[in-house]
Tab-separated table of C-alpha atoms in Angstrom:
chain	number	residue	atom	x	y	z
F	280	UNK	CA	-57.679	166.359	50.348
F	281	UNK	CA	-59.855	163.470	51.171
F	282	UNK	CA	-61.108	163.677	54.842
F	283	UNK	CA	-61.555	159.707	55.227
F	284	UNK	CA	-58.252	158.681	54.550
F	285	UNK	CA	-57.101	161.275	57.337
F	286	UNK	CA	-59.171	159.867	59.919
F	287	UNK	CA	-58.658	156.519	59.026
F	288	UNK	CA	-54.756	157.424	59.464
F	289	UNK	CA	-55.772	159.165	62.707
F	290	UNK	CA	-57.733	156.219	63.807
F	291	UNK	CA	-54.816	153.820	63.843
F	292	UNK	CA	-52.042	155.876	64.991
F	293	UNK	CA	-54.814	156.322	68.546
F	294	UNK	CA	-54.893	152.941	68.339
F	295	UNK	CA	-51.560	152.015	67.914
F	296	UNK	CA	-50.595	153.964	70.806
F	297	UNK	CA	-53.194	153.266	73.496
F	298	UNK	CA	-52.327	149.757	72.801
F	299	UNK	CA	-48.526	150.051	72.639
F	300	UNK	CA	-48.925	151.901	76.026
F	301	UNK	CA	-50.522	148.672	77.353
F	302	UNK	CA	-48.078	146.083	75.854
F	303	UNK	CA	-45.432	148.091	77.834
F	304	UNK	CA	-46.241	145.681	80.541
F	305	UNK	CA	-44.773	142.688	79.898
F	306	UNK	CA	-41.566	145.094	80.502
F	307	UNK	CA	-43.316	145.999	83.948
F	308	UNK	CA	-42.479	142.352	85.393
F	309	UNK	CA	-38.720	143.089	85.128
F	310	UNK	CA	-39.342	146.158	87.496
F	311	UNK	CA	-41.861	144.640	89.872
F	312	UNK	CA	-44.933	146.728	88.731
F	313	UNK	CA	-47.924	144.712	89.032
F	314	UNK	CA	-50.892	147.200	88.379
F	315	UNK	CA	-50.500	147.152	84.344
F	316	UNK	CA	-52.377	144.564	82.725
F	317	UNK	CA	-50.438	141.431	80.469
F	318	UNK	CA	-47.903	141.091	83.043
F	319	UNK	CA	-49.114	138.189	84.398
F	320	UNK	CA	-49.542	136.424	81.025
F	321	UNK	CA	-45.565	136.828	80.079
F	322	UNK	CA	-43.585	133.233	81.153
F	323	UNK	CA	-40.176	133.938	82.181
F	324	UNK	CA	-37.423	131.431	82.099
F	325	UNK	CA	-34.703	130.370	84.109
F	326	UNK	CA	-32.250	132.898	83.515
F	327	UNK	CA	-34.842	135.459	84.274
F	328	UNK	CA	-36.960	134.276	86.939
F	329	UNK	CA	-34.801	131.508	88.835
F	330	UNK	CA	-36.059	127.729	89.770
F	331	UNK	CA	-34.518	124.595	90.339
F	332	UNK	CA	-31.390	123.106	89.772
F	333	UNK	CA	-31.584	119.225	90.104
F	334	UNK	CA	-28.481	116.419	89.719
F	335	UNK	CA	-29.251	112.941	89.442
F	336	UNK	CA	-26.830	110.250	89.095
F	337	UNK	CA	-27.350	106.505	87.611
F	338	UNK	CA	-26.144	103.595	89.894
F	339	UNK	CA	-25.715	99.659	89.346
F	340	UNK	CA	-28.281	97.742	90.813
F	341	UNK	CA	-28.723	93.730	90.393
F	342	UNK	CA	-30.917	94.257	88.302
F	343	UNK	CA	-30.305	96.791	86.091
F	344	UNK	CA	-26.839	98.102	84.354
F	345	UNK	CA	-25.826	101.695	83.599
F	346	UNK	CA	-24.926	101.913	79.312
F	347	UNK	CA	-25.678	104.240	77.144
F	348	UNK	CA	-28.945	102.874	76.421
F	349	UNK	CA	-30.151	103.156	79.850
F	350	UNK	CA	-29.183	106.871	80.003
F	351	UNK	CA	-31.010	107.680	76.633
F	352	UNK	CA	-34.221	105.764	77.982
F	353	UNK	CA	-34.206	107.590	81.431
F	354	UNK	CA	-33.685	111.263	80.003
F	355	UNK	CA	-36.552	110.570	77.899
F	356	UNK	CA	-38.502	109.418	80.642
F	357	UNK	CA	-37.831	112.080	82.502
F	358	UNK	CA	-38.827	114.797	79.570
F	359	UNK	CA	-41.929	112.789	79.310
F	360	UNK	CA	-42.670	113.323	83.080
F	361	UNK	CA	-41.558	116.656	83.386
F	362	UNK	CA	-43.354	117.938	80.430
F	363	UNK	CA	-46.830	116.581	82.190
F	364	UNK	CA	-46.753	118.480	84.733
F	365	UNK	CA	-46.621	121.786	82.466
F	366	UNK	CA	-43.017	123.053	83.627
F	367	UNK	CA	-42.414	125.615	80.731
F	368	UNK	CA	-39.029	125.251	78.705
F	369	UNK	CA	-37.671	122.373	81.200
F	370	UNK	CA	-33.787	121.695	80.735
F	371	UNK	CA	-32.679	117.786	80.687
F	372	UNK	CA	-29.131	117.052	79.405
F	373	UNK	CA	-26.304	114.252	80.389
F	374	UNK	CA	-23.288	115.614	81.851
F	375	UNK	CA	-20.754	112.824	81.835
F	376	UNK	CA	-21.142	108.854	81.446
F	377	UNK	CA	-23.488	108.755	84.619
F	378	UNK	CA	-25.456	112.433	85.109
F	379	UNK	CA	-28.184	113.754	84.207
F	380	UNK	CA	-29.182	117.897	85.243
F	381	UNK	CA	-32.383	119.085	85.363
F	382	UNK	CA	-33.344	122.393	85.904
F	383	UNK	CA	-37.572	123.451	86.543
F	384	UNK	CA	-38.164	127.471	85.727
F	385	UNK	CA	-40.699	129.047	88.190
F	386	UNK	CA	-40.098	126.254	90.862
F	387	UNK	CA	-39.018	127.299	94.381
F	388	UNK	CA	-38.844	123.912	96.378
F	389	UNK	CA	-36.259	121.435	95.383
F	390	UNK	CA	-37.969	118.990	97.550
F	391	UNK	CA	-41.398	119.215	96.220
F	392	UNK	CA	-39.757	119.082	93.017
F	393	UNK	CA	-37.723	115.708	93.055
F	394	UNK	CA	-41.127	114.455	94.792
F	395	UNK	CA	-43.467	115.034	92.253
F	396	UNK	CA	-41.486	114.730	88.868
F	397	UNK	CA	-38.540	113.330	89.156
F	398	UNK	CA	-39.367	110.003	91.950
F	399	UNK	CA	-39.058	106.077	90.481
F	400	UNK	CA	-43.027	105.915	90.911
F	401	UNK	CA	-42.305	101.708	91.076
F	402	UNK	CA	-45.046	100.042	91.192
F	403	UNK	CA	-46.156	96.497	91.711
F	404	UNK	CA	-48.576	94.011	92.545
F	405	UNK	CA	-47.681	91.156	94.770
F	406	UNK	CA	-49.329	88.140	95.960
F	407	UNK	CA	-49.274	87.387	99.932
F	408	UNK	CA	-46.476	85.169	99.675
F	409	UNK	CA	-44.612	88.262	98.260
F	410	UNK	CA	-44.670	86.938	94.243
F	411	UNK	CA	-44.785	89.826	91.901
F	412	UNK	CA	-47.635	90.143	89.377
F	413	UNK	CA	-47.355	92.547	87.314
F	414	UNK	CA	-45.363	95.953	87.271
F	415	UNK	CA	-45.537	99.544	85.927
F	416	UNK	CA	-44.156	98.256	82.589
F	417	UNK	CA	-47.523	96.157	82.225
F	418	UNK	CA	-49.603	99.707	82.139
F	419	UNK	CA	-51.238	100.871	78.895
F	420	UNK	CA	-52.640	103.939	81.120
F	421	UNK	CA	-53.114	105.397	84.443
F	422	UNK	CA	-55.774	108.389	84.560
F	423	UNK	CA	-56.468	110.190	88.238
F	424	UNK	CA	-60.672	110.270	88.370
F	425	UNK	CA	-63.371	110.182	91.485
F	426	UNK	CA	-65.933	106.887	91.787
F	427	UNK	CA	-68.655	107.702	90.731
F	428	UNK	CA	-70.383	105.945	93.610
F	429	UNK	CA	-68.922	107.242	96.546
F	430	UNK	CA	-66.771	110.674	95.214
F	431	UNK	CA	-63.064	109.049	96.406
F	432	UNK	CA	-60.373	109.550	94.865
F	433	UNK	CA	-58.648	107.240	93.247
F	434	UNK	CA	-56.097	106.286	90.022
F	435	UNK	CA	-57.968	104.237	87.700
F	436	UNK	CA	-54.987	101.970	86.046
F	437	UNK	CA	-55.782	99.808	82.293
F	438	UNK	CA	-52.868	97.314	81.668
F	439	UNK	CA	-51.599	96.446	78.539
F	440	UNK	CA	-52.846	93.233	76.518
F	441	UNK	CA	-49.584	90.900	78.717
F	442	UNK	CA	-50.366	92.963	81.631
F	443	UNK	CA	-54.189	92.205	81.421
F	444	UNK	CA	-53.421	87.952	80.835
F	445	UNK	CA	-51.073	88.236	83.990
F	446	UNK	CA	-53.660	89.690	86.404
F	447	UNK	CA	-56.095	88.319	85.113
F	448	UNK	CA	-54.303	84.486	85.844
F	449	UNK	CA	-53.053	86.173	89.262
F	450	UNK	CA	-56.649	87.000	90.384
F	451	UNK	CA	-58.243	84.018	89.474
F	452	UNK	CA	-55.834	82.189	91.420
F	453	UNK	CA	-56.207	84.086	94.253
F	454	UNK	CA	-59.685	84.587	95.397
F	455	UNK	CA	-60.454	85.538	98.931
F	456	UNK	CA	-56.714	86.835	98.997
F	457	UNK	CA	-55.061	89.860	99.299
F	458	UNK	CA	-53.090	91.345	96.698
F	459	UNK	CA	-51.056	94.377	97.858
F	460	UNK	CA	-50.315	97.414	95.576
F	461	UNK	CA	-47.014	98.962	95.816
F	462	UNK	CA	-45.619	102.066	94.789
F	463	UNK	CA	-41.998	102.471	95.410
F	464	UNK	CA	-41.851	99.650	97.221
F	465	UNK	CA	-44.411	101.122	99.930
F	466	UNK	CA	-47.908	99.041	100.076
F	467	UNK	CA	-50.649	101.713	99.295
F	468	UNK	CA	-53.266	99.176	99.631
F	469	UNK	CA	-53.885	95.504	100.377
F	470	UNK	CA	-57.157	94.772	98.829
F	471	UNK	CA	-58.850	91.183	98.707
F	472	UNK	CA	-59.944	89.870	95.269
F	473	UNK	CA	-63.459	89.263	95.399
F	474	UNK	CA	-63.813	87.719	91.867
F	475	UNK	CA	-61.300	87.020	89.151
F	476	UNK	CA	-60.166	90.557	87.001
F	477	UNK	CA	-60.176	89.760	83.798
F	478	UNK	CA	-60.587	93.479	81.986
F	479	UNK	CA	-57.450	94.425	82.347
F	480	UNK	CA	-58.516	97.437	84.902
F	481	UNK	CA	-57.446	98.050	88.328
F	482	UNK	CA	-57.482	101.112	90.671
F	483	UNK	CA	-55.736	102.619	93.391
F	484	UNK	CA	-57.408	105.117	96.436
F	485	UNK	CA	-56.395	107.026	99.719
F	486	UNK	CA	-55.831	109.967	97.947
F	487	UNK	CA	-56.784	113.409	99.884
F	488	UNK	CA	-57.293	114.772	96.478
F	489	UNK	CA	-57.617	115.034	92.680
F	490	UNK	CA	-53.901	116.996	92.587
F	491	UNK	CA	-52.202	114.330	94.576
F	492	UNK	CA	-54.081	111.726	92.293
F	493	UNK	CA	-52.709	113.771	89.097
F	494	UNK	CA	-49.422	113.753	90.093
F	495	UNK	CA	-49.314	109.748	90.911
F	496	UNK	CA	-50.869	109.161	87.553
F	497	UNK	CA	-48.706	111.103	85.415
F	498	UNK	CA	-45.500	109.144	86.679
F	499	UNK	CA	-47.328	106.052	86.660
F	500	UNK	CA	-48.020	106.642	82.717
F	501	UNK	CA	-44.999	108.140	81.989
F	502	UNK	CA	-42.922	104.748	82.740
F	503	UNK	CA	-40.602	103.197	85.160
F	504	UNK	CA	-36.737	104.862	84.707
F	505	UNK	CA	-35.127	101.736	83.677
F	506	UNK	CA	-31.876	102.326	85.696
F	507	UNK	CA	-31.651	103.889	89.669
F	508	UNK	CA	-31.293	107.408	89.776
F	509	UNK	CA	-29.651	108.853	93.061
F	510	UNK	CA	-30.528	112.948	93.699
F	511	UNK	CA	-26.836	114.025	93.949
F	512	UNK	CA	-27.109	117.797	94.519
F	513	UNK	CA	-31.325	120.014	94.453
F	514	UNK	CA	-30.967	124.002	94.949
F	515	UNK	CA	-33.355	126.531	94.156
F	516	UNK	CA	-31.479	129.274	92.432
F	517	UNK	CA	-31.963	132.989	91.173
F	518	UNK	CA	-31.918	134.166	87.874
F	519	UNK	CA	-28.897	133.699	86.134
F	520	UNK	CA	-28.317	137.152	84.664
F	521	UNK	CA	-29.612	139.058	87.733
F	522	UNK	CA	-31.643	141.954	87.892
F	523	UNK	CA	-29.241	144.445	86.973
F	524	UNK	CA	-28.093	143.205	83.996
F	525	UNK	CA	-31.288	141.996	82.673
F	526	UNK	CA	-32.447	145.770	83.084
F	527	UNK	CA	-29.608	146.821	81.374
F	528	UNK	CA	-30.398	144.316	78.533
F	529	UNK	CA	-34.193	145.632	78.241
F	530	UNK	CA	-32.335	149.534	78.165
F	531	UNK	CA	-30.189	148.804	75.679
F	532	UNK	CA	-32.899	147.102	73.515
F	533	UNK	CA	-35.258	149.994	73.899
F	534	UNK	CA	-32.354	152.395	73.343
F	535	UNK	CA	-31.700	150.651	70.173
F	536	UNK	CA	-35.655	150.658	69.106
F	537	UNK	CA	-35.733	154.652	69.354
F	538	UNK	CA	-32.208	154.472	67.213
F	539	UNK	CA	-33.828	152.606	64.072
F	540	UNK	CA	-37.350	154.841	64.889
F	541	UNK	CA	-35.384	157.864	64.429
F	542	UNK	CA	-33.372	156.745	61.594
F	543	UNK	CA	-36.293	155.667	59.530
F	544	UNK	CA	-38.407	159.022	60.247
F	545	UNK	CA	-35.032	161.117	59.369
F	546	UNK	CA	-34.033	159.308	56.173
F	547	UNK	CA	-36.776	157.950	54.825
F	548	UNK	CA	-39.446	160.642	55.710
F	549	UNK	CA	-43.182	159.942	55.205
F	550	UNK	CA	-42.470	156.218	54.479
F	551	UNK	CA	-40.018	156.521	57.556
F	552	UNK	CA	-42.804	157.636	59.684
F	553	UNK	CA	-45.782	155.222	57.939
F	554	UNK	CA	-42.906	152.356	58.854
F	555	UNK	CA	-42.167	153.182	62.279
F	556	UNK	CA	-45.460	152.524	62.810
F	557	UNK	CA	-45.883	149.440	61.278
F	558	UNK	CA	-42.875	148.484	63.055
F	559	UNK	CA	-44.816	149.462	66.808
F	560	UNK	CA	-47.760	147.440	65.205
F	561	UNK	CA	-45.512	144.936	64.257
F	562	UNK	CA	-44.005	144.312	68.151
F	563	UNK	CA	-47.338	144.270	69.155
F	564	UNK	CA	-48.269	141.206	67.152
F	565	UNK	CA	-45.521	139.417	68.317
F	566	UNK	CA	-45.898	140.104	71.774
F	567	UNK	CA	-49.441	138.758	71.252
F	568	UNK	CA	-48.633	135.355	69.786
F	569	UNK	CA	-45.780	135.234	72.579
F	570	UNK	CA	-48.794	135.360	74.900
F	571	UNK	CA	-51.270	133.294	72.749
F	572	UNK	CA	-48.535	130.272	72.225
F	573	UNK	CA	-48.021	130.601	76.203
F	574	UNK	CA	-43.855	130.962	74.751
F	575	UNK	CA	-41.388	131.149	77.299
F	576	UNK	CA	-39.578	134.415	77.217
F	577	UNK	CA	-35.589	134.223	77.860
F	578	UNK	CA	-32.549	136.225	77.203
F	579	UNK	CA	-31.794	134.442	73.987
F	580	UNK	CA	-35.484	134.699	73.176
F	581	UNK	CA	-35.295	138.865	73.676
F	582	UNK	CA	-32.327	138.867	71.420
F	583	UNK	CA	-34.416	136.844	68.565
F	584	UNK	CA	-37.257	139.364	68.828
F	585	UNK	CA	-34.627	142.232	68.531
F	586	UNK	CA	-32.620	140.851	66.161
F	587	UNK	CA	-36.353	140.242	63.926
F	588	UNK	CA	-36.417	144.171	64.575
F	589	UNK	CA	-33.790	144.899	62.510
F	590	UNK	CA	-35.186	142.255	60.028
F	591	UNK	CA	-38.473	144.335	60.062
F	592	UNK	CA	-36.765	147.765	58.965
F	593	UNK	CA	-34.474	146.427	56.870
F	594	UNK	CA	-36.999	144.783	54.887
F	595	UNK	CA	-38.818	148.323	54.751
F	596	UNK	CA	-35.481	149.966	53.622
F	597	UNK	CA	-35.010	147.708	50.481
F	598	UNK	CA	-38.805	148.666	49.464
F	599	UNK	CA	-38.122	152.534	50.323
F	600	UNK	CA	-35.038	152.564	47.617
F	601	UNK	CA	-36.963	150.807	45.562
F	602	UNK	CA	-39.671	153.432	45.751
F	603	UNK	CA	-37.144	156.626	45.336
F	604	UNK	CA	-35.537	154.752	42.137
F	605	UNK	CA	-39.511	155.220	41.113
F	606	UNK	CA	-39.433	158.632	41.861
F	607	UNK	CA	-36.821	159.982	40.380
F	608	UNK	CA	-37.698	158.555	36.952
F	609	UNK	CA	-40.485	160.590	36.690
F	610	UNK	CA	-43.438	157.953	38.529
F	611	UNK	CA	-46.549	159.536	40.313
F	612	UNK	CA	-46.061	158.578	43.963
F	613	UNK	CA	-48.807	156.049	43.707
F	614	UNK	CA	-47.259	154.521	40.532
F	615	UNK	CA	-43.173	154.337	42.665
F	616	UNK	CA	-44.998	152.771	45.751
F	617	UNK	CA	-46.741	150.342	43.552
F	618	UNK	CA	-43.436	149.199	41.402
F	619	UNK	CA	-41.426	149.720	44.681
F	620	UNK	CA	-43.420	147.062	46.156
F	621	UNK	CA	-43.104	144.813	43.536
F	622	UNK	CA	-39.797	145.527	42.353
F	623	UNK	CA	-38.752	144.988	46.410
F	624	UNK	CA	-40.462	141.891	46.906
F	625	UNK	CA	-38.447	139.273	45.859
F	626	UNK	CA	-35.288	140.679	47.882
F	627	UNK	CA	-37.163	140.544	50.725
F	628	UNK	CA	-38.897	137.411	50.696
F	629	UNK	CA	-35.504	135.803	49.852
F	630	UNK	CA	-33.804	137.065	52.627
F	631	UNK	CA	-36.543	136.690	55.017
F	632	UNK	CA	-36.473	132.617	53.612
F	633	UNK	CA	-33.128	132.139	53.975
F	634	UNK	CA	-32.903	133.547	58.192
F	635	UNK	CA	-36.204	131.177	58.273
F	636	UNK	CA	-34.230	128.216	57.359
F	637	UNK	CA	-31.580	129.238	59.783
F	638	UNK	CA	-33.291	129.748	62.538
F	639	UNK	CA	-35.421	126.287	61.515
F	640	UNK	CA	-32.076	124.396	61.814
F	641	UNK	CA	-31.027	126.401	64.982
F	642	UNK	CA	-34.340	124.662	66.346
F	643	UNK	CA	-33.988	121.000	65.403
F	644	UNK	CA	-30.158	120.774	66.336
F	645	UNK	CA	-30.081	123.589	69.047
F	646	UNK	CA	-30.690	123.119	72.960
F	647	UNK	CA	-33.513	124.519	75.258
F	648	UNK	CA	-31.765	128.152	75.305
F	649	UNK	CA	-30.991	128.140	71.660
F	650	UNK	CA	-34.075	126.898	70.427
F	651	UNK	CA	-36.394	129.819	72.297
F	652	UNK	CA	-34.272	131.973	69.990
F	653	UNK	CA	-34.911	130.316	66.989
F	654	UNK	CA	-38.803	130.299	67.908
F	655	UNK	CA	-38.991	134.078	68.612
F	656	UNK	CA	-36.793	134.685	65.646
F	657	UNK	CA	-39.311	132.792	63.676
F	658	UNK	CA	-42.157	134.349	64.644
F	659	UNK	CA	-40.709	137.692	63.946
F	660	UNK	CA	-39.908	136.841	60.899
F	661	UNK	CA	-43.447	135.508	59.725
F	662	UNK	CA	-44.776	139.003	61.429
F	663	UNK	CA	-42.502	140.898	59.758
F	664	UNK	CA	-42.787	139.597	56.343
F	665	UNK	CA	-46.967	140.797	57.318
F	666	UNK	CA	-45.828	144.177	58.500
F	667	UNK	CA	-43.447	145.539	55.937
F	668	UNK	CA	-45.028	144.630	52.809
F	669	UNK	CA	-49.203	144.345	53.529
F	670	UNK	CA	-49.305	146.733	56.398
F	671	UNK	CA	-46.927	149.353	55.106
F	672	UNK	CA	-48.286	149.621	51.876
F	673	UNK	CA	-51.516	149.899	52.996
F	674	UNK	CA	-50.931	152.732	54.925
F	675	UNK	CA	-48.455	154.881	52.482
F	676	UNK	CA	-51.093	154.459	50.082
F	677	UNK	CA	-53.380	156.008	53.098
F	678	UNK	CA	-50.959	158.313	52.701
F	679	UNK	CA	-50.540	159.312	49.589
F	680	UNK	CA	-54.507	159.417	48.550
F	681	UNK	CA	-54.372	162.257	51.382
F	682	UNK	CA	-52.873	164.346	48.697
F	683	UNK	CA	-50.899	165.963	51.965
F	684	UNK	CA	-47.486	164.769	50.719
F	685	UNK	CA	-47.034	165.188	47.211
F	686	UNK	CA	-43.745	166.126	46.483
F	687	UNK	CA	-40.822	163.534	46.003
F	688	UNK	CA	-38.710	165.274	48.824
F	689	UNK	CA	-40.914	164.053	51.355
F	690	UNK	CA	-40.624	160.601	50.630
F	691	UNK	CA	-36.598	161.137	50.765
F	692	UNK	CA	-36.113	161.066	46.843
């Protein structure tokens, strides 16, 4: 019997557990429990957590026609905006010739929300007789800062190479006048050029502070919508599912959890128990990159991480009958986990491939919802293919140099 391998296999089983007791608190924010630690860390989505439910509609103006075009152009506009601000998993899709719905996870005022993302932001700068120099379509950049001088706040605005020739022509023929600046049509300031601007550089103040400044720059840089957008319909709602069936969801996922845990330990034996554990180590790892990536967790995103469950175990039962076939031809239990392995390898690693690719082309032709499946699914799949062949083989050889288990029976053959 060799003492070290016992601890070492003593060692990570404490570990295991202390830290799967902690990671059971991402599951605390479904119940309202705020003491445990990782809670806060865990991004919810709409249809757990609730937000706002937006619909604009495109309108005719003189100067600008609704087409298809138009609607393509102001969607991505909009994702560009939206995506600024750091709104996780945003949904943005037409409905109809003329619609467009957006919905904001984590958001609780409608108004606030149409304010700061989803507003024309128009701007222009006209002479005093009213004659338009340039326009938010002449921007290269717009970047919220403080003078360095005097500590105001202010948007500090770089025009493109047209934009710069215009004001530059603009200011030099208007010296000792004022040029207003407009955004959405309402003068912000009416400044008089001292001295032609030829740089290509501007900037706007009256800001209270550096937030308000953020937010004016990001739909500055982000572009004009190039058709009118009226706000139609803006509700806050709840989450979709509602609490009692998302805890009925979690249930039946954890219900199904301590179904493959027993299986494994019952069937399977030693390698049953060594795999249940890589499997707890194995949720643990994904729950960390879910944190680390900052991924936005939503019912389609729980059933990818329990679906890559049962692509954990099953990858661990292909090895396990791979390792009995060993056994009962006679192998030394080191020798059957060894050709197991091998022997198991290329099933797995095909099958885990071929969900990969699936789940890859659920992501590049799905929508919002489907593609946080196909990201969790992913990732479980990477962690997975980690798990059941380098983590579980370490360990059963942990095992097995105990010299605790040595007959076949006990690793079911």
């Amino acid at each position: 019997m060799r003492w070290s391998k016992i601890l070492t296999l003593v060692i990570i089983v404490l570990v295991v557990i202390s830290v799967g007791l902690t990671a059971a608190a991402p599951l605390s924010i479904f119940k309202n429990i705020k003491w445990l630690p990782w809670g806060k860390d865990i991004v919810l989505g709409l249809d757990l957590r609730g937000g706002v439910h937006v619909v604009l509609e495109a309108k005719d103006t003189a100067t600008s026609k609704v087409t298809e075009d138009t609607m393509k152009k102001a969607v991505a506009v909009l994702e560009n905006r939206i995506n600024q601000t750091g709104v996780t998993e945003p949904v943005i899709q037409r409905q109809g010739d003329r619609r467009i719905i957006v919905e904001l996870a984590g958001i609780k005022d409608p108004d606030k929300a149409v304010i700061d993302m989803i507003k024309p932001a128009f701007l222009e700068f006209k002479t005093q007789d009213g004659q338009t120099i340039v326009t938010g379509a002449d921007l290269k950049d717009a970047i919220e800062g403080r003078d360095p001088t005097s500590g105001q706040v202010e948007v500090n605005l770089t025009f493109t190479a047209e934009g710069t020739r215009k004001f530059a022509q603009a200011t030099t023929a208007n010296v000792h006048k004022p040029i207003g600046i407009y955004l959405d049509k309402q003068l912000l300031q009416n400044p008089v050029v001292e001295e032609p601007i030829t740089n290509g550089k501007a900037r706007i103040t009256g800001y209270t502070d550096l937030e308000e400044a953020h937010k004016v720059a990001i739909l500055l840089r982000s572009g004009a919508l190039p058709v009118q957008l009226d706000v139609m319909e803006k509700r806050t709602v709840g989450p979709q599912l509602g609490q009692d069936s998302l805890d009925r969801s979690i249930n039946a996922g954890i219900v199904g959890i301590i179904a493959i845990l027993v299986f494994m330990l019952v069937y399977y034996r030693v390698p049953g128990a060594v795999a249940d554990l890589a499997l707890i180590i194995y949720a643990l790892i994904v729950f960390a990159i879910f944190i680390g990536i900052h991924a936005t967790m939503t019912l389609p995103g729980i059933a990818g991480f329990l679906l890559s469950l049962g692509i954990a175990v099953d990858a661990n039962v292909v090895i396990f009958e791979r390792v009995k076939e060993e056994l009962r031809f006679g192998k030394s239990i080191r020798s059957a986990i060894d050709a197991g392995f091998k022997r198991g390898f290329i099933a797995v690693f095909d099958s885990n491939v071929t969900t990969l690719i699936a789940a890859v082309v659920l992501y590049y032709f799905g929508t919002s919802l489907i593609r946080g499946f196909a990201v969790t699914l992913s990732i479980g799949i990477l962690a997975s293919m980690f798990t059941a062949i380098t983590m579980t083989r370490w360990m059963l050889h942990l095992v097995a140099g105990t010299n605790l288990f040595k007959s076949a029976k006990n690793y079911g053959a």
